[in-house]
């Protein structure tokens, strides 16, 4: 139980640090970019440009704040459930980091929605005219993609069985059920 407590504490600290970085970069964006022309990092490719996003990704669903609160709550509840069921093992550390970043991204943008009524976005890939985004968006996107790759190519089905709801409990990867053979 002591190891599980350490895992949960590490998760909370990781989330807090990631949120801190997100909020700091947004503070810098407001202080340095609001009301100013874009700051060009690489001409024609990448720039910093201030934007107040009242919607979701790509500016969709403008003004649907309640929906975003519900989505963030579902993400946090699902993450808590996954964290609780995740074995304390170095093998699951990459998945734990992904989970940490997804939660940090959801909370980071939620902080903006609650305190400002919009999300501060400032990263713009001009080369492909990609919608302006922020660090929290990067967390969610990169961590979700990494988790998908891990689940598809790194973890075996038996290792993911700990997250299955079989009788309300998963099983540890090393546990065998009736009919399973040693490999």
Short mmCIF file of C-alpha atoms in Angstrom, two decimals:
data_model
loop_
_atom_site.label_atom_id
_atom_site.label_comp_id
_atom_site.label_asym_id
_atom_site.label_seq_id
_atom_site.Cartn_x
_atom_site.Cartn_y
_atom_site.Cartn_z
CA UNK A 1 0.00 0.00 0.00
CA UNK A 2 2.95 2.28 0.67
CA UNK A 3 4.10 1.91 -2.95
CA UNK A 4 0.62 2.75 -4.24
CA UNK A 5 0.56 5.87 -2.08
CA UNK A 6 3.92 6.86 -3.56
CA UNK A 7 2.63 6.28 -7.07
CA UNK A 8 -0.43 8.45 -6.42
CA UNK A 9 1.68 11.17 -4.80
CA UNK A 10 4.09 11.12 -7.75
CA UNK A 11 1.14 11.41 -10.10
CA UNK A 12 -0.25 14.42 -8.21
CA UNK A 13 3.15 16.13 -8.14
CA UNK A 14 3.62 15.47 -11.87
CA UNK A 15 0.18 16.89 -12.66
CA UNK A 16 0.87 19.95 -10.50
CA UNK A 17 4.24 20.62 -12.17
CA UNK A 18 2.78 20.20 -15.66
CA UNK A 19 -0.13 22.54 -14.82
CA UNK A 20 2.37 25.04 -13.42
CA UNK A 21 4.35 25.01 -16.68
CA UNK A 22 1.16 25.42 -18.72
CA UNK A 23 -0.10 28.31 -16.62
CA UNK A 24 3.32 30.00 -16.64
CA UNK A 25 3.51 29.86 -20.44
CA UNK A 26 0.00 31.29 -20.70
CA UNK A 27 0.95 34.08 -18.29
CA UNK A 28 3.97 34.86 -20.50
CA UNK A 29 1.74 34.84 -23.58
CA UNK A 30 -0.69 37.31 -22.02
CA UNK A 31 2.12 39.56 -20.77
CA UNK A 32 4.16 39.49 -23.96
CA UNK A 33 1.73 38.92 -26.81
CA UNK A 34 -1.71 40.32 -25.95
CA UNK A 35 -2.54 43.29 -28.12
CA UNK A 36 0.67 42.90 -30.15
CA UNK A 37 1.64 41.51 -33.52
CA UNK A 38 2.74 37.89 -33.68
CA UNK A 39 6.29 37.13 -32.54
CA UNK A 40 7.97 35.27 -35.39
CA UNK A 41 10.22 32.40 -34.31
CA UNK A 42 10.80 30.96 -37.79
CA UNK A 43 9.50 33.11 -40.62
CA UNK A 44 6.67 31.43 -42.49
CA UNK A 45 6.80 28.36 -40.23
CA UNK A 46 6.23 29.03 -36.53
CA UNK A 47 5.20 32.04 -34.47
CA UNK A 48 3.72 33.06 -31.16
CA UNK A 49 0.33 34.70 -31.60
CA UNK A 50 -2.13 35.54 -28.81
CA UNK A 51 -5.66 34.17 -29.10
CA UNK A 52 -8.58 33.93 -26.67
CA UNK A 53 -10.31 30.64 -27.50
CA UNK A 54 -13.85 30.37 -26.15
CA UNK A 55 -14.40 27.00 -27.84
CA UNK A 56 -12.69 23.64 -28.06
CA UNK A 57 -10.02 22.45 -30.45
CA UNK A 58 -10.01 24.44 -33.69
CA UNK A 59 -12.44 26.93 -32.12
CA UNK A 60 -15.37 24.51 -32.32
CA UNK A 61 -18.28 24.67 -29.87
CA UNK A 62 -17.86 28.33 -28.92
CA UNK A 63 -19.44 29.21 -25.58
CA UNK A 64 -20.26 25.61 -24.54
CA UNK A 65 -18.51 25.95 -21.17
CA UNK A 66 -20.72 23.43 -19.32
CA UNK A 67 -19.86 20.76 -21.87
CA UNK A 68 -16.14 21.38 -21.32
CA UNK A 69 -16.57 21.09 -17.54
CA UNK A 70 -18.33 17.74 -17.99
CA UNK A 71 -15.62 16.45 -20.34
CA UNK A 72 -12.86 17.55 -17.94
CA UNK A 73 -14.67 15.90 -15.02
CA UNK A 74 -15.05 12.64 -16.96
CA UNK A 75 -11.34 12.71 -17.89
CA UNK A 76 -10.31 13.26 -14.27
CA UNK A 77 -12.62 10.54 -12.93
CA UNK A 78 -11.45 8.07 -15.59
CA UNK A 79 -7.82 8.94 -14.83
CA UNK A 80 -8.37 8.40 -11.10
CA UNK A 81 -9.91 4.99 -11.80
CA UNK A 82 -7.04 3.99 -14.12
CA UNK A 83 -4.47 5.24 -11.63
CA UNK A 84 -6.08 3.23 -8.84
CA UNK A 85 -6.00 0.04 -10.91
CA UNK A 86 -2.54 0.59 -12.39
CA UNK A 87 0.10 -1.70 -10.89
CA UNK A 88 3.05 -0.05 -9.18
CA UNK A 89 5.73 -1.08 -11.65
CA UNK A 90 8.30 0.56 -13.90
CA UNK A 91 6.60 -1.25 -16.76
CA UNK A 92 3.56 1.01 -16.41
CA UNK A 93 5.53 4.26 -15.93
CA UNK A 94 5.12 5.42 -19.57
CA UNK A 95 1.36 4.93 -19.29
CA UNK A 96 1.37 6.75 -15.95
CA UNK A 97 3.18 9.73 -17.52
CA UNK A 98 0.64 9.81 -20.37
CA UNK A 99 -2.19 9.78 -17.86
CA UNK A 100 -0.52 12.55 -15.88
CA UNK A 101 -0.20 14.78 -18.96
CA UNK A 102 -3.77 14.22 -20.13
CA UNK A 103 -5.09 15.22 -16.69
CA UNK A 104 -2.74 18.22 -16.51
CA UNK A 105 -3.89 19.40 -19.93
CA UNK A 106 -7.56 19.07 -19.02
CA UNK A 107 -7.08 20.91 -15.74
CA UNK A 108 -4.79 23.56 -17.27
CA UNK A 109 -7.39 24.57 -19.83
CA UNK A 110 -10.17 24.31 -17.25
CA UNK A 111 -8.34 26.80 -15.03
CA UNK A 112 -8.45 29.27 -17.92
CA UNK A 113 -12.13 28.63 -18.59
CA UNK A 114 -13.06 29.17 -14.95
CA UNK A 115 -10.82 32.18 -14.27
CA UNK A 116 -10.99 33.94 -17.66
CA UNK A 117 -13.99 32.53 -19.51
CA UNK A 118 -11.71 31.44 -22.38
CA UNK A 119 -8.50 29.51 -23.00
CA UNK A 120 -5.28 31.36 -23.81
CA UNK A 121 -3.71 29.96 -27.00
CA UNK A 122 -0.46 31.22 -28.47
CA UNK A 123 1.46 28.56 -30.47
CA UNK A 124 0.91 28.82 -34.23
CA UNK A 125 2.36 26.69 -37.04
CA UNK A 126 1.92 29.13 -39.89
CA UNK A 127 3.47 26.77 -42.46
CA UNK A 128 0.43 24.48 -42.35
CA UNK A 129 -1.99 27.09 -40.98
CA UNK A 130 -2.68 24.84 -37.99
CA UNK A 131 -5.09 26.33 -35.43
CA UNK A 132 -3.42 28.23 -32.59
CA UNK A 133 -2.94 26.06 -29.49
CA UNK A 134 -1.19 26.01 -26.09
CA UNK A 135 0.98 23.79 -23.88
CA UNK A 136 -2.04 22.05 -22.28
CA UNK A 137 -3.26 21.11 -25.76
CA UNK A 138 0.19 19.66 -26.47
CA UNK A 139 0.00 17.58 -23.30
CA UNK A 140 -3.36 16.09 -24.24
CA UNK A 141 -2.52 15.46 -27.89
CA UNK A 142 0.96 14.02 -27.44
CA UNK A 143 0.04 11.95 -24.36
CA UNK A 144 -3.08 10.51 -26.00
CA UNK A 145 -1.13 9.56 -29.14
CA UNK A 146 1.69 8.07 -27.04
CA UNK A 147 -0.79 6.09 -24.93
CA UNK A 148 -2.43 4.73 -28.07
CA UNK A 149 0.94 3.62 -29.45
CA UNK A 150 1.88 2.05 -26.11
CA UNK A 151 -1.41 0.19 -25.86
CA UNK A 152 -1.23 -1.07 -29.44
CA UNK A 153 2.46 -1.94 -29.67
CA UNK A 154 4.12 -2.10 -26.26
CA UNK A 155 1.75 -3.70 -23.76
CA UNK A 156 0.50 -7.23 -24.09
CA UNK A 157 -3.16 -8.01 -23.63
CA UNK A 158 -2.36 -9.66 -20.28
CA UNK A 159 -0.67 -6.48 -19.05
CA UNK A 160 -3.74 -4.42 -19.89
CA UNK A 161 -6.08 -6.90 -18.20
CA UNK A 162 -5.56 -5.03 -14.90
CA UNK A 163 -7.80 -2.31 -16.32
CA UNK A 164 -10.58 -4.68 -17.39
CA UNK A 165 -13.77 -4.80 -15.38
CA UNK A 166 -14.17 -8.47 -14.71
CA UNK A 167 -16.34 -8.87 -11.66
CA UNK A 168 -15.39 -5.35 -10.67
CA UNK A 169 -11.69 -6.20 -10.48
CA UNK A 170 -8.94 -6.64 -12.99
CA UNK A 171 -6.14 -9.08 -12.49
CA UNK A 172 -2.43 -8.63 -12.23
CA UNK A 173 -0.49 -9.47 -15.39
CA UNK A 174 1.22 -12.45 -13.77
CA UNK A 175 -2.07 -14.01 -12.61
CA UNK A 176 -3.55 -16.75 -14.76
CA UNK A 177 -7.17 -17.69 -15.12
CA UNK A 178 -8.50 -21.20 -15.63
CA UNK A 179 -7.63 -22.45 -19.08
CA UNK A 180 -4.62 -20.17 -19.59
CA UNK A 181 -1.31 -21.87 -20.19
CA UNK A 182 2.16 -20.76 -19.20
CA UNK A 183 4.06 -19.25 -22.10
#
